[in-house]
XYZ file of C-alpha atoms in Angstrom:
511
model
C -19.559 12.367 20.220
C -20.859 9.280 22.201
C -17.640 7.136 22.967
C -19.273 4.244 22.007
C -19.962 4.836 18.487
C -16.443 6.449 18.203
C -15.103 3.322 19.707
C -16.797 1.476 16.905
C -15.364 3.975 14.255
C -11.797 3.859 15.243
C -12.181 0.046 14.989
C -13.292 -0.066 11.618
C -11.092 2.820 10.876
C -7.960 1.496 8.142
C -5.234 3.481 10.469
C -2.625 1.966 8.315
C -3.848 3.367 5.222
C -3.218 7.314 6.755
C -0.326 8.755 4.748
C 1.972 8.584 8.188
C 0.709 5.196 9.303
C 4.205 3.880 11.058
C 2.917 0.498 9.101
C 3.853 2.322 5.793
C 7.820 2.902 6.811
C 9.851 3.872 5.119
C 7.720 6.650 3.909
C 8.694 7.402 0.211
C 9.723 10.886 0.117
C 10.788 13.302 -2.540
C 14.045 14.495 -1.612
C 14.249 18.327 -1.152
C 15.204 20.354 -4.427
C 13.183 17.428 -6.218
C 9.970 17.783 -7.900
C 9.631 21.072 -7.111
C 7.893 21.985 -10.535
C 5.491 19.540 -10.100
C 4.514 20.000 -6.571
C 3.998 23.959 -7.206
C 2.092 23.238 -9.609
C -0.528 20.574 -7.869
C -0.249 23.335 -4.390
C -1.353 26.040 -7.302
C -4.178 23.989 -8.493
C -5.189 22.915 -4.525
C -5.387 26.564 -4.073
C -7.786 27.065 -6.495
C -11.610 28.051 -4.777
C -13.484 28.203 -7.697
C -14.850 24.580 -8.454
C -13.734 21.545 -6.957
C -11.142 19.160 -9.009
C -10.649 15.594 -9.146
C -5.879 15.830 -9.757
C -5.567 12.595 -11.621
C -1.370 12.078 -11.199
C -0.438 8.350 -13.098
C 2.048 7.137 -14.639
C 3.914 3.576 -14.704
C 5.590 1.952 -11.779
C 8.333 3.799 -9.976
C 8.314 7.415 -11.028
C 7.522 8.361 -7.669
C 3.633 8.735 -7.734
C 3.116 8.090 -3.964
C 6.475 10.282 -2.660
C 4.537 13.310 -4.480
C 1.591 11.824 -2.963
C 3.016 12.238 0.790
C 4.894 15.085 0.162
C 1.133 16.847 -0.855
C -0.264 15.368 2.269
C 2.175 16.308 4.313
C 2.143 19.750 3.153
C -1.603 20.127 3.694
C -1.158 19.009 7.171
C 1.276 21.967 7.504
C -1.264 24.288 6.599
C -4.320 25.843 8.882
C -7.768 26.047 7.577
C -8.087 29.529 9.436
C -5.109 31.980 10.949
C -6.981 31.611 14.632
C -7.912 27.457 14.611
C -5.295 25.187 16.178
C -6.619 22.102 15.310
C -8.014 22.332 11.646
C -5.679 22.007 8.594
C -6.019 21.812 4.815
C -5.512 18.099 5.405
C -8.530 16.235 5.450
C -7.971 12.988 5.058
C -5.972 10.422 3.041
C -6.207 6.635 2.104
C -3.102 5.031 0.883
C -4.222 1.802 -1.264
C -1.647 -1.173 -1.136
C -1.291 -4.806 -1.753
C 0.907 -5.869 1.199
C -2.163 -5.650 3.060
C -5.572 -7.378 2.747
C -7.643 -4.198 4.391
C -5.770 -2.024 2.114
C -6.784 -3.812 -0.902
C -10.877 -2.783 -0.594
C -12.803 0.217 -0.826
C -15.119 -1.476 1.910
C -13.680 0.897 4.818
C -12.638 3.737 2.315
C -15.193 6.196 3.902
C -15.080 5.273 7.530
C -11.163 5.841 7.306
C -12.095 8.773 5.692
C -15.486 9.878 8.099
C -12.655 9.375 11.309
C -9.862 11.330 9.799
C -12.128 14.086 9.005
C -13.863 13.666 12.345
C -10.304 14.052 14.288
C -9.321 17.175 11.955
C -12.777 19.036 12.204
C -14.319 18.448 15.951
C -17.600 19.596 14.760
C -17.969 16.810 12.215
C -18.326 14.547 15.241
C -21.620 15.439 15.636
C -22.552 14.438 12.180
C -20.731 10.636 11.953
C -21.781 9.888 15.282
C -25.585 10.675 14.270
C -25.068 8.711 10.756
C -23.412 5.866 12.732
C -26.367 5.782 15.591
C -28.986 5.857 12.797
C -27.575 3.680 11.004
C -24.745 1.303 12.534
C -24.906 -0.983 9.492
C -23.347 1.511 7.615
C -19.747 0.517 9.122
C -20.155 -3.054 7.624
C -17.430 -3.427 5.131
C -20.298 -5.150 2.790
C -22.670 -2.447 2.909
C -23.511 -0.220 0.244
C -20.830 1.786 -1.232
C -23.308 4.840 -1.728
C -24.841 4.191 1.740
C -21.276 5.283 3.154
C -20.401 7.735 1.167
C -23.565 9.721 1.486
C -23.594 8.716 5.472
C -19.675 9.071 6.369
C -18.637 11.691 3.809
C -21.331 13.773 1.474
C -23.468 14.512 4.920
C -20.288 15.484 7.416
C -19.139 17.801 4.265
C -22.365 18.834 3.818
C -22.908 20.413 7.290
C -18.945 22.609 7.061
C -20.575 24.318 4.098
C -20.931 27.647 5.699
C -18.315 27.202 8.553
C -15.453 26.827 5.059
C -16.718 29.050 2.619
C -14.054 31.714 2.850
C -11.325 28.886 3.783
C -8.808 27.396 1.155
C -10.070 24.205 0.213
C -9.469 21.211 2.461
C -7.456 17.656 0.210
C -7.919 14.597 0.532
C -5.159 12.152 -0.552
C -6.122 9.328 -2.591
C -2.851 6.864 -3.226
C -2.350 3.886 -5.680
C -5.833 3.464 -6.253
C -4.555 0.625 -8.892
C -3.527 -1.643 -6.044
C -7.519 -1.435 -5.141
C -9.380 -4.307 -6.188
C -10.199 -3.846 -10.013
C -14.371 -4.492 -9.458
C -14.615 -1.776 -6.955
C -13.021 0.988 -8.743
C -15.263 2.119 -11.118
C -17.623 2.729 -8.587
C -15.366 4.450 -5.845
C -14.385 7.175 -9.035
C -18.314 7.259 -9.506
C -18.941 8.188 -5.938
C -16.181 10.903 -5.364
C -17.193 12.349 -8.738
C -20.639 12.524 -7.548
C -19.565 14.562 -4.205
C -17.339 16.392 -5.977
C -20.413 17.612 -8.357
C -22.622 18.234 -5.056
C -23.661 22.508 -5.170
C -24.272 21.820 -1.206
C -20.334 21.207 -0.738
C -18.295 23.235 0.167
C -15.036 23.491 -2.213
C -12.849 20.628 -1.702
C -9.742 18.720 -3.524
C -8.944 15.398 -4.540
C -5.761 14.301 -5.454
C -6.026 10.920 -6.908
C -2.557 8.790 -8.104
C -2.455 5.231 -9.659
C -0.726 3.661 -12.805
C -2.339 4.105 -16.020
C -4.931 1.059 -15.911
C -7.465 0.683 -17.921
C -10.201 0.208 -15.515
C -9.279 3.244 -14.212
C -9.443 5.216 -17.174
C -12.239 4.386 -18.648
C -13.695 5.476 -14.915
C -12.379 8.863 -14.902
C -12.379 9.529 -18.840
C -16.467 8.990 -18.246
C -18.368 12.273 -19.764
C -19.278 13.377 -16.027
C -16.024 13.104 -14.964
C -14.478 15.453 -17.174
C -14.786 19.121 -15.964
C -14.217 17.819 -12.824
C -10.783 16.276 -13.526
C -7.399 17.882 -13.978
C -4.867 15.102 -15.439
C -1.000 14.736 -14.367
C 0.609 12.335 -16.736
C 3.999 10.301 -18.039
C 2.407 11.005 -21.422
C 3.929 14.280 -23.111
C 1.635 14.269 -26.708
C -0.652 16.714 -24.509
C -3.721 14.660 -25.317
C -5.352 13.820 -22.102
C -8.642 14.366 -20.045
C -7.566 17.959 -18.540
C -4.331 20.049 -18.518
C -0.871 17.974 -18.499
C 1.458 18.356 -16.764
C 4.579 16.186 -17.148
C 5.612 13.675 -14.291
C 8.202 12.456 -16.713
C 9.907 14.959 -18.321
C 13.291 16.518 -18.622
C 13.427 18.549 -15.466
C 13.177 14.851 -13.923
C 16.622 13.796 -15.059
C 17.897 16.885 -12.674
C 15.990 15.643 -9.914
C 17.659 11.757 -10.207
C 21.041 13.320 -10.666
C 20.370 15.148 -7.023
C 18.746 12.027 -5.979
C 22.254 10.505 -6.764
C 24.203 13.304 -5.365
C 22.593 13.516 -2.062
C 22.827 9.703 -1.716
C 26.455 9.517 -1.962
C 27.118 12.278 0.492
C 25.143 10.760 2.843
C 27.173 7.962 2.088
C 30.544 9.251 2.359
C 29.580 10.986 5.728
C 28.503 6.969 7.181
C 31.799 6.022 5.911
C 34.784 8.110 5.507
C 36.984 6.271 3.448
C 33.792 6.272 0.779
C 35.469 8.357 -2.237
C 32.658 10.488 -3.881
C 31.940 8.906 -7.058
C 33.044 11.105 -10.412
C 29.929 13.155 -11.930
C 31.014 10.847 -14.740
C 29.823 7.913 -12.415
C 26.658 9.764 -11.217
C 25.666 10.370 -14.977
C 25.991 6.472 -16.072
C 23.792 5.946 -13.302
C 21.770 8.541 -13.332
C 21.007 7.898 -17.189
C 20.496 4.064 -16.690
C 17.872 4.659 -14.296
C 16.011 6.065 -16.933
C 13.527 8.658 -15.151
C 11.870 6.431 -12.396
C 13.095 6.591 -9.039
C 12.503 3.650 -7.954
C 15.336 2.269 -10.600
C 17.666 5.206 -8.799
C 16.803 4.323 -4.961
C 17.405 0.422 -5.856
C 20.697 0.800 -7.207
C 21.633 3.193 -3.996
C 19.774 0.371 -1.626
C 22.091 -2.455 -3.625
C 25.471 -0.237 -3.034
C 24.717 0.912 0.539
C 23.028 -2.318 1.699
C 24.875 -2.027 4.975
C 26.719 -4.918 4.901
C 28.818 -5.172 2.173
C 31.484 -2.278 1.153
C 29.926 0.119 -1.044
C 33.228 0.677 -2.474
C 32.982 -3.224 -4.292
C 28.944 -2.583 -4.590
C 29.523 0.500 -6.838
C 31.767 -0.993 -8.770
C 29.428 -4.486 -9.090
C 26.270 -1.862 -10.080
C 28.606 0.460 -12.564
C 29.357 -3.767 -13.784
C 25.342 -4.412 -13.819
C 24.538 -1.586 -15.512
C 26.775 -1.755 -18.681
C 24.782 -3.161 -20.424
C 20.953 -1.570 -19.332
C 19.927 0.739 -21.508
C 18.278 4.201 -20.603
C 14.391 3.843 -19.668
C 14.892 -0.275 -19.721
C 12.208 -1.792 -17.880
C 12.999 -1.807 -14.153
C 12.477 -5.953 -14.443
C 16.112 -5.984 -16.258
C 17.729 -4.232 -13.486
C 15.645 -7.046 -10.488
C 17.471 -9.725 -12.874
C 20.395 -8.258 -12.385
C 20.283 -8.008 -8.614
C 18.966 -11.460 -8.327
C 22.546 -12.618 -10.333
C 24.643 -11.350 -7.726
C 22.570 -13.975 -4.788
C 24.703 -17.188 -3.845
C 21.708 -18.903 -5.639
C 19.491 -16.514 -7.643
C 17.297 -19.571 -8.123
C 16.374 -20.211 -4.383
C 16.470 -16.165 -3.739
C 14.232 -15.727 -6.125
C 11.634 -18.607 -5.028
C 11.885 -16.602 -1.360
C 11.004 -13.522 -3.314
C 8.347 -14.767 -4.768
C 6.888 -16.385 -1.827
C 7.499 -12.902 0.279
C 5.514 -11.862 -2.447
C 2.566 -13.779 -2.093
C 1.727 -13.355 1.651
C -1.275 -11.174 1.993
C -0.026 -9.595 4.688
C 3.738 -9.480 5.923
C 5.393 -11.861 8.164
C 8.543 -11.856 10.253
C 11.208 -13.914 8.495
C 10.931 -16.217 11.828
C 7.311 -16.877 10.863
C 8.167 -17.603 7.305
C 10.554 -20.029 8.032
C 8.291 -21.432 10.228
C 5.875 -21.409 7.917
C 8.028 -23.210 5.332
C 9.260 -25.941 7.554
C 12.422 -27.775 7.241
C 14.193 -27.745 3.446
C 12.321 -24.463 2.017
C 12.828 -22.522 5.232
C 16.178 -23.553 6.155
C 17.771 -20.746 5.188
C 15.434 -17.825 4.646
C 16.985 -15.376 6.761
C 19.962 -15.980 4.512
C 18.442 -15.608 1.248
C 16.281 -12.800 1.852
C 19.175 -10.802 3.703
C 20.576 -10.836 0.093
C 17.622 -9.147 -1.251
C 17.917 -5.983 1.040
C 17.620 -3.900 -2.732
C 13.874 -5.429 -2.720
C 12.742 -5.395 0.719
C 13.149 -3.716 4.394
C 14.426 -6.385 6.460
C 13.912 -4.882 10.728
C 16.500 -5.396 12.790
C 13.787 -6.588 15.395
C 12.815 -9.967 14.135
C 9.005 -9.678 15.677
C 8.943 -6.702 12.672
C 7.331 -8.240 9.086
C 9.276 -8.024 6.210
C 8.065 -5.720 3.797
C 8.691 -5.345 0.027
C 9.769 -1.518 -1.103
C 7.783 -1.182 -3.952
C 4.943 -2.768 -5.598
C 6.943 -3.450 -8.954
C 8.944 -5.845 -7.432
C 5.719 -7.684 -6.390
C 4.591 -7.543 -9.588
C 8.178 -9.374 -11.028
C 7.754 -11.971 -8.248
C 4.462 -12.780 -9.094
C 4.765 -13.784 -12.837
C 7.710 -15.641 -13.395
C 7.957 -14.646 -17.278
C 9.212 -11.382 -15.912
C 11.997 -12.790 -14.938
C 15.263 -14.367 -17.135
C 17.577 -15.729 -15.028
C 19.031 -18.494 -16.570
C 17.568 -22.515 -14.899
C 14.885 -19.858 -13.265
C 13.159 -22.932 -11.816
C 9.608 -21.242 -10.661
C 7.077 -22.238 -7.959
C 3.406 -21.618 -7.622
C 3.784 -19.323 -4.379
C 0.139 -19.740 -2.899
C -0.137 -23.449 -3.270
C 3.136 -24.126 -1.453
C 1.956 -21.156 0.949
C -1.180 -23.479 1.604
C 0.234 -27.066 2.138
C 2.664 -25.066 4.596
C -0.682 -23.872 6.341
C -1.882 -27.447 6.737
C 1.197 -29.174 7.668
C 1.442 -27.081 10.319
C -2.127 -27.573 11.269
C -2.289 -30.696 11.180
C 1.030 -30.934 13.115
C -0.579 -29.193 15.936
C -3.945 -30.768 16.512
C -2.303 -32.716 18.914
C -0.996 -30.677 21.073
C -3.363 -27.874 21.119
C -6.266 -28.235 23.830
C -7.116 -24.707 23.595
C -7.774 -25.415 19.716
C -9.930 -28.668 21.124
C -12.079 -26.657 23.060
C -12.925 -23.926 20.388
C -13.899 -26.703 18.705
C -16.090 -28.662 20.958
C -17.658 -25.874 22.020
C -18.456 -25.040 18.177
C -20.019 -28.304 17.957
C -22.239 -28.023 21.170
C -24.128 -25.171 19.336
C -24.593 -26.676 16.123
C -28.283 -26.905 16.504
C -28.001 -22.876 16.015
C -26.869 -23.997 12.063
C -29.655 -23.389 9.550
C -30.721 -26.741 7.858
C -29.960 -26.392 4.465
C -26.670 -25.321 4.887
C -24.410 -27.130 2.663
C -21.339 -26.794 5.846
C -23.315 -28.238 8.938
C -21.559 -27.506 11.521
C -22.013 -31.380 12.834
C -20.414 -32.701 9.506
C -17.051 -30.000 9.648
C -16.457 -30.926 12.917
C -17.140 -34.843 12.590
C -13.251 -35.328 13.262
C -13.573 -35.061 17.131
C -15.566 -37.748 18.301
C -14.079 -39.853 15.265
C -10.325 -40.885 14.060
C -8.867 -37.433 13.063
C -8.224 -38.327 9.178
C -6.300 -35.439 7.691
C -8.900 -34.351 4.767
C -11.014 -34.176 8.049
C -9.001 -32.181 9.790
C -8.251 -29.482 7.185
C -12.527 -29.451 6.157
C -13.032 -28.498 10.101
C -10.089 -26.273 10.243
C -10.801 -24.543 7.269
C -14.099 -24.002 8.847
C -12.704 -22.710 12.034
C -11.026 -20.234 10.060
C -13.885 -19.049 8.697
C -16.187 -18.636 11.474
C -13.519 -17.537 14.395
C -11.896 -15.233 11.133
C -8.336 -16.124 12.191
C -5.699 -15.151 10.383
C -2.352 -16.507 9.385
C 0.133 -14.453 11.425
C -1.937 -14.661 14.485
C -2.059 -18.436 13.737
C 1.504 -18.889 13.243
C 2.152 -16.342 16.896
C 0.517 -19.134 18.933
C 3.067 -21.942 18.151
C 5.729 -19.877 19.412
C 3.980 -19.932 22.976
C-alpha cells in the first residue's frame, strides 16, 4: 500500500473511537462471572454462517450496553480467522460513538476508521483502500457522501475477501452507542450497513450494534428492509420486538450486581485491611437499590472507595443515601444524592455542568483557566468531590473525563436535578464569554497571533467578492483601534479558517 495514501488514512482515521483507544480509559468491563448468559448467547449468534445479522443490543442508560460491547470486541480479537494466520482475527473493526468528543459525535469518518482497522487486520485489503483512496481521494473528506464511503472504504474491501473467507467464521464489527451519534445522520448510517449487510457479493459478516432505545433509531432499524436482517437484544421482556429477545434486564442480572458488589468489596478490603466486609444483608440493600443498571452499582462503589475518604464512613453515608431510593429509581435520584454530600452542592453542581458542556475534555488547570478568577477559583476543589461522576488523573496535563453519559445528560438539563436553591447556569454561554475574555486578554501580548493575522490580511485579494466575511472587513482591527466586538468578529474568523481549537488555544497561554 503506497505510504502516502496510508499516511492520509491513518490521519483521518478516529483512533479514539477503537474499542481499546487509551482515550476511552477506564474501559467499562463486565466483571468475570457477569453476563455470561448474555454474552453466550450474542458469541452463539456471531457464530452463525448462514446469513449475515444486524445484533441490535439497547436498553436505557447504565445497564452496561458498552461493557458487553467491549467484552464482544475483545473476544473477537481473541479469536483467529484461520488455525494457520497470525495476523487475522474475527475482529474487524469497531467504532465507539461518544459525546465527550466532537469527532466521535459524526458518522463523517465512520468508514475510514472502519476501511483502516480492517486494512491493519486483513493485509490484503490494503490493496483495495489504497486503490479507492488514489481514485478517489475526496472520498476521505468528512463531508463527502455517506454512500460514496461506504461503497469505496467498506462494501468494495469486503467485496474482494469474498472467496479468501468463505469457509471462515464470520468476521464483527462493533458498533457502540450509536445514540450519542448525531440524530440527522443516523437513519442513514442504519440504511447503509443494512444495505452491505443485504449485498449476495459479501462474504458473511456480523454487526453488533448497541444504543438506548431512541426513537430515531428505531424507526431506522424497525424499517421493512431491515427486518430479516436484524436480531434484537432488549430491556423490554413482553417479547414483542423486531427479532428474537433476549433479556439485558432480567433476573439473572440481579446475580450479576450482587457479584458486582461482592467482588468490589474484596478488592476493597485487600487495599485496606482494617475494611470489615460488609454483611450480605448490606450487599442486598445495595444491590436492590441499584435497581438492575450498573452504572447505579459502580457509582455507589466509586462514592465509598473514592480514595480519599474512609470507606468505612462512605458506606455508612451511601447505606444513609440510599434509605430512602427505591428499587429501579431513576439513576438522577441517586446524582442528587451525591451532589448533597459536596461542601456546596450548588457550586459542585454548576462545575458539573460546565465539565459537561466542553466538547472535548480539558485538564482541570485549563478549566480554571478558562473560568478566570471567581468561577475557577476553586475547581480542583469542587470537582475532586465529584470523583463518583468523573475520572480525575493524577497527572494534571490528563482531561477530566465524565464516567458515563447519564451523568452528562443530568448536567445538561437542570430540571433533572432537585437539590434544594439549585441555582442553574447556561453552561455554553458562560463557556463562551470565558473564550473571549481570554482572547481579548491576550491580543496584546501575542505577536505570534499578530502575524497569523497580518499575514491573513496580505492575501485577502484571494477572498471571493461576494462573500458576506471579507477577509479585509474581519480583520479591520489591525491597522485600526482594536474595539472588542472587533476583536472577537476577527478572532472568531481566525478560528474558523486556521480551525483552532479550544484546548490547543488555552495550551499556548501556558508558554
Amino acid at each position: 500500500m503506497d505510504e502516502g495514501t496510508w499516511e492520509k488514512l491513518s490521519q483521518v482515521a478516529v483512533l479514539g473511537a477503537e474499542y481499546d483507544s487509551p482515550e476511552r480509559h477506564p474501559h467499562p468491563k463486565c466483571l468475570k462471572e457477569t453476563r455470561a448468559k448474555l454474552l453466550e448467547s450474542i458469541y452463539g449468534l456471531l457464530d452463525k454462517r448462514e446469513k449475515r445479522q444486524l445484533i441490535w443490543l439497547h436498553g436505557t442508560a447504565g445497564v452496561g450496553k458498552s461493557a458487553v460491547a467491549f467484552a464482544v470486541a475483545e473476544r473477537m480479537k481473541g479469536l483467529k480467522m484461520t488455525e494457520e494466520t497470525k495476523i487475522e482475527t474475527r475482529l474487524a473493526g469497531t467504532f465507539f460513538f461518544s459525546r465527550k468528543h466532537t469527532e466521535r459525535t459524526t458518522t463523517g469518518h465512520f468508514f475510514a476508521t472502519l476501511a483502516y482497522q480492517l486494512a491493519n487486520n486483513f493485509p490484503s485489503v490494503k490493496n483495495d483502500v489504497n486503490k479507492a483512496i488514489y481514485e478517489n481521494p475526496a472520498v476521505l473528506d468528512s463531508s463527502k457522501s455517506l454512500r460514496d464511503q461506504m461503497m469505496a472504504l467498506f462494501r468494495r474491501p469486503l467485496w474482494h475477501q469474498q472467496y479468501r473467507l468463505r469457509k471462515c467464521p464470520p468476521p464483527v464489527f462493533v458498533v457502540d452507542a450509536l445514540d450519542e451519534c448525531q440524530p440527522e445522520t443516523v437513519a442513514d448510517l442504519i440504511s447503509l450497513l443494512g444495505e452491505a449487510l443485504r449485498d449476495p457479493e459479501l462474504p458473511v459478516f456480523h454487526i453488533l450494534l448497541t444504543s438506548r432505545f431512541e426513537e430515531h433509531i428505531r424507526k431506522a432499524i424497525q424499517k421493512d428492509e431491515m427486518r430479516t436482517l436484524v436480531h434484537e437484544i432488549s430491556v423490554n421482556t413482553s417479547g414483542e420486538g423486531v427479532g428474537g429477545i433476549i433479556s439485558l434486564d432480567g433476573e439473572d442480572v440481579d446475580n450479576d450486581i450482587w457479584t458486582f458488589f461482592q467482588h468490589s468489596f474484596t478488592e476493597l478490603r485487600n487495599r485496606h485491611s482494617d475494611f470489615p466486609q460488609p454483611t450480605a444483608d448490606i450487599i442486598m440493600r445495595l444491590a436492590n437499590r441499584a435497581g438492575r443498571r450498573f452504572i447505579v452499582a459502580s457509582t455507589m462503589m466509586k462514592f465509598v472507595d473514592d480514595g480519599y475518604n474512609d470507606p468505612r464512613d462512605r458506606l455508612e453515608l451511601m447505606l444513609d443515601l440510599t434509605t430512602k431510593l427505591l428499587p429501579g429509581t431513576e439513576v438522577y435520584e441517586l446524582y442528587n444524592r451525591i451532589l448533597s454530600t459536596c461542601s456546596n452542592p450548588n457550586r459542585a453542581y454548576q462545575h458539573l455542568s460546565i465539565v459537561a458542556a466542553l466538547a472535548d475534555p480539558l485538564p482541570i488547570s485549563q478549566i480554571s483557566k478558562l473560568l478566570g478568577h471567581g468561577q475557577g477559583n476553586d475547581v480542583e476543589t469542587t470537582l475532586k468531590q465529584l470523583r463518583s461522576f468523573m475520572d480525575i488523573p493524577t497527572d494534571s496535563s490528563r482531561p477530566v473525563n465524565i464516567y458515563h453519559s447519564s451523568i452528562r445528560d443530568y448536567a445538561s438539563d437542570s430540571s433533572n436535578c432537585s437539590l434544594p436553591g439549585l441555582q442553574p447556569i447556561l453552561p455554553h454561554s458562560l463557556l463562551a464569554s470565558s473564550s473571549f475574555r481570554l482572547m481579548i486578554h491576550d491580543i496584546p501580548s501575542r505577536t505570534t497571533l499578530m502575524d497569523a493575522l497580518l499575514e491573513l490580511k496580505s492575501q485577502n485579494q484571494a477572498m471571493e467578492p461576494h462573500d458576506p466575511r471579507n477577509l479585509q472587513q474581519s480583520l479591520a482591527f489591525i491597522v485600526e483601534p482594536p474595539e472588542p466586538l472587533q476583536v472577537l468578529m476577527g478572532l472568531l474568523w481566525l478560528r474558523g479558517a486556521r480551525g483552532s481549537g479550544l484546548r490547543s488555544w488555552l495550551g499556548t497561554l501556558d508558554g
